[in-house]
Amino acid sequence: MRVVVTGMGKSGHIGRKIAATFAATGTPAIFIHPAEAAHGDLGMIVAGDTLLAISNSGNTAELRPILAHATKLGCKVIGIASAVDTLVMRRADVRLLLPKAREACPANIAPTTSTTLTAALGDALAITTMQVRGVTREGLQALHPGGAISARLMPVTDVMRGADHMALVPPDQPMRDVLVTMTEKSLGIAGVIDGDGRLIGVITDGDLRRHVDTLLTSCAADVMTRNPKTISIAARAGDALAVLAESKITALFVVDTGNSAFDWEDLGRPVGVIHIHDFTVPGAG
């Protein structure tokens, strides 16, 4: 299925954005200017397309040729307008009625409120279509290979630092030795693991400050924070970033939970560590 979006004036500007959102969420879409359509661009529409025609008044004259051509080809027509008995709505197979809301413009003329409503409706259509089509995160990543979106969608394993960067210590490790290990790894975090290699706690710079008076006489188990926040090896980089931000921490361990879900209770073996600075994407936009 391909969506062809059309609209005149401000509706056209919003239509371009809606077409771009459809395309970015896995539904092929293009925008056709209705005036250009009457001068040859009608050839861009083919049988099987779905036409999304936008007109706040519903009676934009420039839409007549493209509506007629789409109908002739047997294309489904979705109309967005604020009045029912209008050109667009009469031609439409599906009618989406905008509320009769006053424009934010003091003179109630310049398209403001109406364009905002149309943009929100377009986003809702694009996201609903994405869900119905079953577009996954992997599919979105394929459509966004550059910039910050791609960085958020990549597997956490592509961002994390591996075994060579993990500071891992047993619970009975003297803190003077833990400090040496943390300094060597330089990420401000150490993982405390049990005899099976499972993460049972972490020691951060904050923990060191809280126990500064007893550090030289303590072991790792005395200082560590139990049940720390972790991220599954099956997660995405954006999920890890969200945990860091929500928990107000700068680093966390990536653990092998054996499944694709987050599992804070059944902490597994650490396979990597991720730091907030790992999310700096040069030139991201």
Short mmCIF file of C-alpha atoms in Angstrom, two decimals:
data_model
loop_
_atom_site.label_atom_id
_atom_site.label_comp_id
_atom_site.label_asym_id
_atom_site.label_seq_id
_atom_site.Cartn_x
_atom_site.Cartn_y
_atom_site.Cartn_z
CA MET A 1 0.00 0.00 0.00
CA ARG A 2 1.17 3.50 -0.85
CA VAL A 3 -0.35 6.67 0.56
CA VAL A 4 -0.60 9.73 -1.68
CA VAL A 5 -1.18 12.90 0.35
CA THR A 6 -2.47 16.12 -1.19
CA GLY A 7 -3.58 19.51 0.05
CA MET A 8 -3.39 23.17 -0.87
CA GLY A 9 -1.85 26.06 1.06
CA LYS A 10 -1.24 25.36 4.74
CA SER A 11 -3.02 22.04 4.38
CA GLY A 12 -0.38 21.19 1.81
CA HIS A 13 2.45 22.03 4.20
CA ILE A 14 0.87 19.79 6.84
CA GLY A 15 0.30 17.16 4.16
CA ARG A 16 4.01 17.07 3.31
CA LYS A 17 4.78 16.43 6.95
CA ILE A 18 2.14 13.69 7.17
CA ALA A 19 3.54 11.96 4.08
CA ALA A 20 7.02 12.12 5.58
CA THR A 21 5.76 10.61 8.84
CA PHE A 22 4.04 7.76 6.99
CA ALA A 23 7.25 7.02 5.11
CA ALA A 24 9.38 7.24 8.26
CA THR A 25 7.14 4.73 10.04
CA GLY A 26 7.18 2.09 7.32
CA THR A 27 4.31 3.06 5.02
CA PRO A 28 5.40 4.21 1.54
CA ALA A 29 3.99 7.70 0.96
CA ILE A 30 4.42 10.73 -1.28
CA PHE A 31 3.00 14.23 -1.41
CA ILE A 32 1.53 15.62 -4.61
CA HIS A 33 0.75 19.31 -4.96
CA PRO A 34 -2.82 19.55 -6.31
CA ALA A 35 -1.98 22.38 -8.71
CA GLU A 36 0.97 20.44 -10.15
CA ALA A 37 -1.22 17.35 -10.35
CA ALA A 38 -3.42 19.06 -12.94
CA HIS A 39 -0.31 19.71 -15.07
CA GLY A 40 1.00 16.17 -15.35
CA ASP A 41 1.71 14.96 -11.84
CA LEU A 42 -1.49 12.90 -11.90
CA GLY A 43 0.72 10.28 -13.52
CA MET A 44 2.33 9.73 -10.12
CA ILE A 45 -0.87 8.12 -8.86
CA VAL A 46 -1.50 4.48 -9.74
CA ALA A 47 -4.24 1.96 -9.07
CA GLY A 48 -3.91 0.56 -5.58
CA ASP A 49 -2.80 3.84 -4.00
CA THR A 50 -4.75 5.43 -1.18
CA LEU A 51 -5.36 9.16 -1.57
CA LEU A 52 -5.40 11.28 1.59
CA ALA A 53 -6.97 14.62 0.65
CA ILE A 54 -6.74 17.47 3.18
CA SER A 55 -8.87 20.61 3.08
CA ASN A 56 -10.12 22.46 6.13
CA SER A 57 -13.06 23.93 4.21
CA GLY A 58 -13.52 20.74 2.23
CA ASN A 59 -14.14 22.73 -0.95
CA THR A 60 -10.64 23.53 -2.22
CA ALA A 61 -11.16 23.79 -5.99
CA GLU A 62 -7.61 22.71 -6.85
CA LEU A 63 -8.38 19.25 -5.43
CA ARG A 64 -11.02 18.44 -8.08
CA PRO A 65 -8.65 16.95 -10.72
CA ILE A 66 -6.73 14.74 -8.31
CA LEU A 67 -9.91 13.53 -6.60
CA ALA A 68 -11.50 12.71 -9.95
CA HIS A 69 -8.39 10.90 -11.20
CA ALA A 70 -8.03 8.83 -8.03
CA THR A 71 -11.69 7.85 -8.18
CA LYS A 72 -11.33 6.84 -11.83
CA LEU A 73 -8.39 4.58 -10.95
CA GLY A 74 -10.39 2.97 -8.16
CA CYS A 75 -8.12 4.35 -5.43
CA LYS A 76 -9.52 4.56 -1.94
CA VAL A 77 -9.94 8.20 -0.88
CA ILE A 78 -9.65 9.41 2.71
CA GLY A 79 -10.91 12.93 3.25
CA ILE A 80 -9.96 15.27 6.08
CA ALA A 81 -12.13 18.38 6.38
CA SER A 82 -14.18 20.34 8.90
CA ALA A 83 -17.49 20.10 7.04
CA VAL A 84 -19.37 17.04 5.78
CA ASP A 85 -21.32 18.26 2.75
CA THR A 86 -18.26 19.35 0.79
CA LEU A 87 -16.27 18.39 -2.30
CA VAL A 88 -13.66 16.37 -0.43
CA MET A 89 -16.10 14.53 1.79
CA ARG A 90 -18.47 13.65 -1.06
CA ARG A 91 -15.57 12.04 -2.94
CA ALA A 92 -14.15 10.28 0.10
CA ASP A 93 -14.63 6.63 0.96
CA VAL A 94 -13.51 7.40 4.52
CA ARG A 95 -14.44 10.78 6.03
CA LEU A 96 -12.44 12.17 8.94
CA LEU A 97 -14.23 15.21 10.31
CA LEU A 98 -12.21 17.88 12.08
CA PRO A 99 -13.98 19.76 14.90
CA LYS A 100 -15.19 23.26 14.15
CA ALA A 101 -12.66 24.98 16.39
CA ARG A 102 -11.82 28.68 16.31
CA GLU A 103 -8.44 29.52 14.81
CA ALA A 104 -5.84 30.84 17.24
CA CYS A 105 -5.43 33.77 14.86
CA PRO A 106 -7.07 36.87 16.48
CA ALA A 107 -9.03 37.42 13.26
CA ASN A 108 -10.04 33.74 13.13
CA ILE A 109 -8.63 33.52 9.60
CA ALA A 110 -5.03 32.28 9.47
CA PRO A 111 -4.85 28.45 9.65
CA THR A 112 -3.50 27.73 13.12
CA THR A 113 -5.78 25.59 15.26
CA SER A 114 -7.02 23.69 12.20
CA THR A 115 -3.52 22.86 11.00
CA THR A 116 -2.51 21.67 14.47
CA LEU A 117 -5.54 19.38 14.59
CA THR A 118 -4.74 18.06 11.12
CA ALA A 119 -1.11 17.38 12.02
CA ALA A 120 -2.16 15.48 15.15
CA LEU A 121 -4.66 13.44 13.16
CA GLY A 122 -2.00 12.67 10.56
CA ASP A 123 0.38 11.44 13.23
CA ALA A 124 -2.36 9.22 14.66
CA LEU A 125 -3.06 7.74 11.22
CA ALA A 126 0.62 7.08 10.56
CA ILE A 127 1.26 5.41 13.92
CA THR A 128 -1.92 3.34 13.74
CA THR A 129 -0.98 2.18 10.24
CA MET A 130 2.50 1.34 11.51
CA GLN A 131 1.02 -0.84 14.24
CA VAL A 132 -1.41 -2.57 11.88
CA ARG A 133 1.40 -3.28 9.41
CA GLY A 134 3.49 -4.73 12.22
CA VAL A 135 6.46 -2.44 11.69
CA THR A 136 9.08 -3.32 14.32
CA ARG A 137 12.00 -1.46 15.84
CA GLU A 138 14.23 -3.32 13.41
CA GLY A 139 12.14 -1.99 10.55
CA LEU A 140 12.39 1.56 11.86
CA GLN A 141 16.14 1.25 12.26
CA ALA A 142 16.44 0.23 8.61
CA LEU A 143 14.60 3.44 7.67
CA HIS A 144 16.72 5.64 9.94
CA PRO A 145 20.34 4.57 9.39
CA GLY A 146 21.76 7.95 10.38
CA GLY A 147 21.58 10.33 13.31
CA ALA A 148 20.21 10.09 16.82
CA ILE A 149 17.20 7.90 15.94
CA SER A 150 19.47 5.16 14.62
CA ALA A 151 21.63 5.43 17.72
CA ARG A 152 18.62 4.92 19.99
CA LEU A 153 17.37 1.93 18.00
CA MET A 154 20.64 0.02 17.74
CA PRO A 155 21.11 -3.04 19.98
CA VAL A 156 22.60 -2.24 23.37
CA THR A 157 25.42 -4.63 22.49
CA ASP A 158 26.55 -2.17 19.80
CA VAL A 159 26.96 0.58 22.40
CA MET A 160 28.14 -1.22 25.52
CA ARG A 161 31.76 -1.72 26.51
CA GLY A 162 32.81 -5.34 26.84
CA ALA A 163 34.57 -7.47 29.40
CA ASP A 164 37.85 -5.55 29.22
CA HIS A 165 36.10 -2.45 30.57
CA MET A 166 34.17 -4.08 33.41
CA ALA A 167 35.41 -3.70 36.96
CA LEU A 168 34.18 -6.90 38.64
CA VAL A 169 35.04 -7.87 42.21
CA PRO A 170 33.93 -10.52 44.74
CA PRO A 171 31.95 -9.38 47.79
CA ASP A 172 34.87 -10.03 50.17
CA GLN A 173 37.32 -7.92 48.14
CA PRO A 174 38.97 -5.28 50.39
CA MET A 175 37.88 -1.80 49.35
CA ARG A 176 41.49 -0.64 48.89
CA ASP A 177 41.75 -3.22 46.07
CA VAL A 178 38.30 -2.32 44.70
CA LEU A 179 39.45 1.30 44.38
CA VAL A 180 42.45 0.19 42.32
CA THR A 181 40.22 -1.85 39.99
CA MET A 182 37.71 0.99 39.58
CA THR A 183 40.50 3.42 38.80
CA GLU A 184 41.94 1.12 36.15
CA LYS A 185 38.59 0.80 34.36
CA SER A 186 37.83 4.54 34.76
CA LEU A 187 34.03 4.32 34.44
CA GLY A 188 33.19 5.11 38.05
CA ILE A 189 31.44 1.79 38.67
CA ALA A 190 32.35 -1.69 39.88
CA GLY A 191 30.16 -4.76 39.80
CA VAL A 192 30.08 -7.12 42.75
CA ILE A 193 29.55 -10.72 41.66
CA ASP A 194 28.82 -13.92 43.56
CA GLY A 195 30.50 -17.27 43.10
CA ASP A 196 28.37 -18.02 40.03
CA GLY A 197 29.37 -14.77 38.38
CA ARG A 198 25.96 -13.15 38.92
CA LEU A 199 25.71 -9.48 39.70
CA ILE A 200 24.58 -8.91 43.27
CA GLY A 201 25.50 -5.25 43.67
CA VAL A 202 27.42 -2.27 42.34
CA ILE A 203 29.81 0.25 43.80
CA THR A 204 29.78 3.74 42.36
CA ASP A 205 31.57 6.98 43.08
CA GLY A 206 28.54 7.95 45.15
CA ASP A 207 28.91 4.85 47.31
CA LEU A 208 32.55 5.73 47.88
CA ARG A 209 31.64 9.20 49.13
CA ARG A 210 28.93 7.83 51.42
CA HIS A 211 31.40 5.41 53.05
CA VAL A 212 34.51 7.56 52.95
CA ASP A 213 35.10 7.25 56.70
CA THR A 214 35.27 3.43 56.64
CA LEU A 215 36.62 2.62 53.19
CA LEU A 216 40.02 1.37 54.27
CA THR A 217 38.49 -1.11 56.71
CA SER A 218 35.57 -2.27 54.54
CA CYS A 219 35.05 -4.89 51.87
CA ALA A 220 32.97 -4.66 48.71
CA ALA A 221 29.84 -6.16 50.31
CA ASP A 222 29.86 -3.45 53.00
CA VAL A 223 29.82 -0.60 50.49
CA MET A 224 27.87 -1.93 47.50
CA THR A 225 24.33 -0.97 46.53
CA ARG A 226 22.26 -4.13 46.32
CA ASN A 227 19.73 -4.90 43.57
CA PRO A 228 21.13 -2.30 41.18
CA LYS A 229 19.53 -1.13 37.99
CA THR A 230 20.63 -3.16 34.97
CA ILE A 231 19.64 -3.57 31.34
CA SER A 232 19.02 -6.75 29.39
CA ILE A 233 21.42 -7.76 26.65
CA ALA A 234 18.37 -7.96 24.36
CA ALA A 235 17.44 -4.30 24.91
CA ARG A 236 18.00 -1.30 22.66
CA ALA A 237 20.39 1.56 23.30
CA GLY A 238 17.46 3.94 23.77
CA ASP A 239 16.12 1.74 26.56
CA ALA A 240 19.46 1.93 28.35
CA LEU A 241 19.54 5.69 27.95
CA ALA A 242 16.05 5.92 29.44
CA VAL A 243 17.10 3.87 32.49
CA LEU A 244 20.15 6.08 33.01
CA ALA A 245 18.05 9.24 32.77
CA GLU A 246 15.15 8.03 34.94
CA SER A 247 17.45 6.62 37.62
CA LYS A 248 19.80 9.64 37.49
CA ILE A 249 22.87 7.44 37.16
CA THR A 250 25.81 7.59 34.78
CA ALA A 251 26.55 3.90 34.20
CA LEU A 252 24.89 0.50 34.44
CA PHE A 253 25.70 -3.09 33.66
CA VAL A 254 24.29 -5.05 30.75
CA VAL A 255 23.26 -8.50 31.94
CA ASP A 256 22.35 -11.75 30.22
CA THR A 257 18.79 -12.38 31.41
CA GLY A 258 18.18 -15.20 28.97
CA ASN A 259 15.16 -13.46 27.46
CA SER A 260 14.17 -10.27 25.64
CA ALA A 261 12.49 -8.57 28.60
CA PHE A 262 13.84 -6.37 31.33
CA ASP A 263 14.25 -8.40 34.47
CA TRP A 264 15.30 -6.41 37.50
CA GLU A 265 14.59 -9.24 39.96
CA ASP A 266 16.54 -12.09 38.38
CA LEU A 267 19.85 -10.37 37.78
CA GLY A 268 22.10 -12.34 35.47
CA ARG A 269 25.76 -12.37 34.64
CA PRO A 270 27.19 -9.03 33.49
CA VAL A 271 28.30 -9.07 29.86
CA GLY A 272 29.09 -5.39 29.44
CA VAL A 273 28.82 -1.93 30.90
CA ILE A 274 27.30 1.19 29.40
CA HIS A 275 28.09 4.80 30.30
CA ILE A 276 26.11 7.96 29.62
CA HIS A 277 29.01 9.28 27.53
CA ASP A 278 28.58 6.33 25.15
CA PHE A 279 25.47 8.04 23.77
CA THR A 280 27.26 11.05 22.34
CA VAL A 281 26.59 10.87 18.59
CA PRO A 282 28.68 13.36 16.60
CA GLY A 283 26.56 15.24 14.12
CA ALA A 284 23.34 13.66 15.37
CA GLY A 285 20.20 15.45 14.31
#
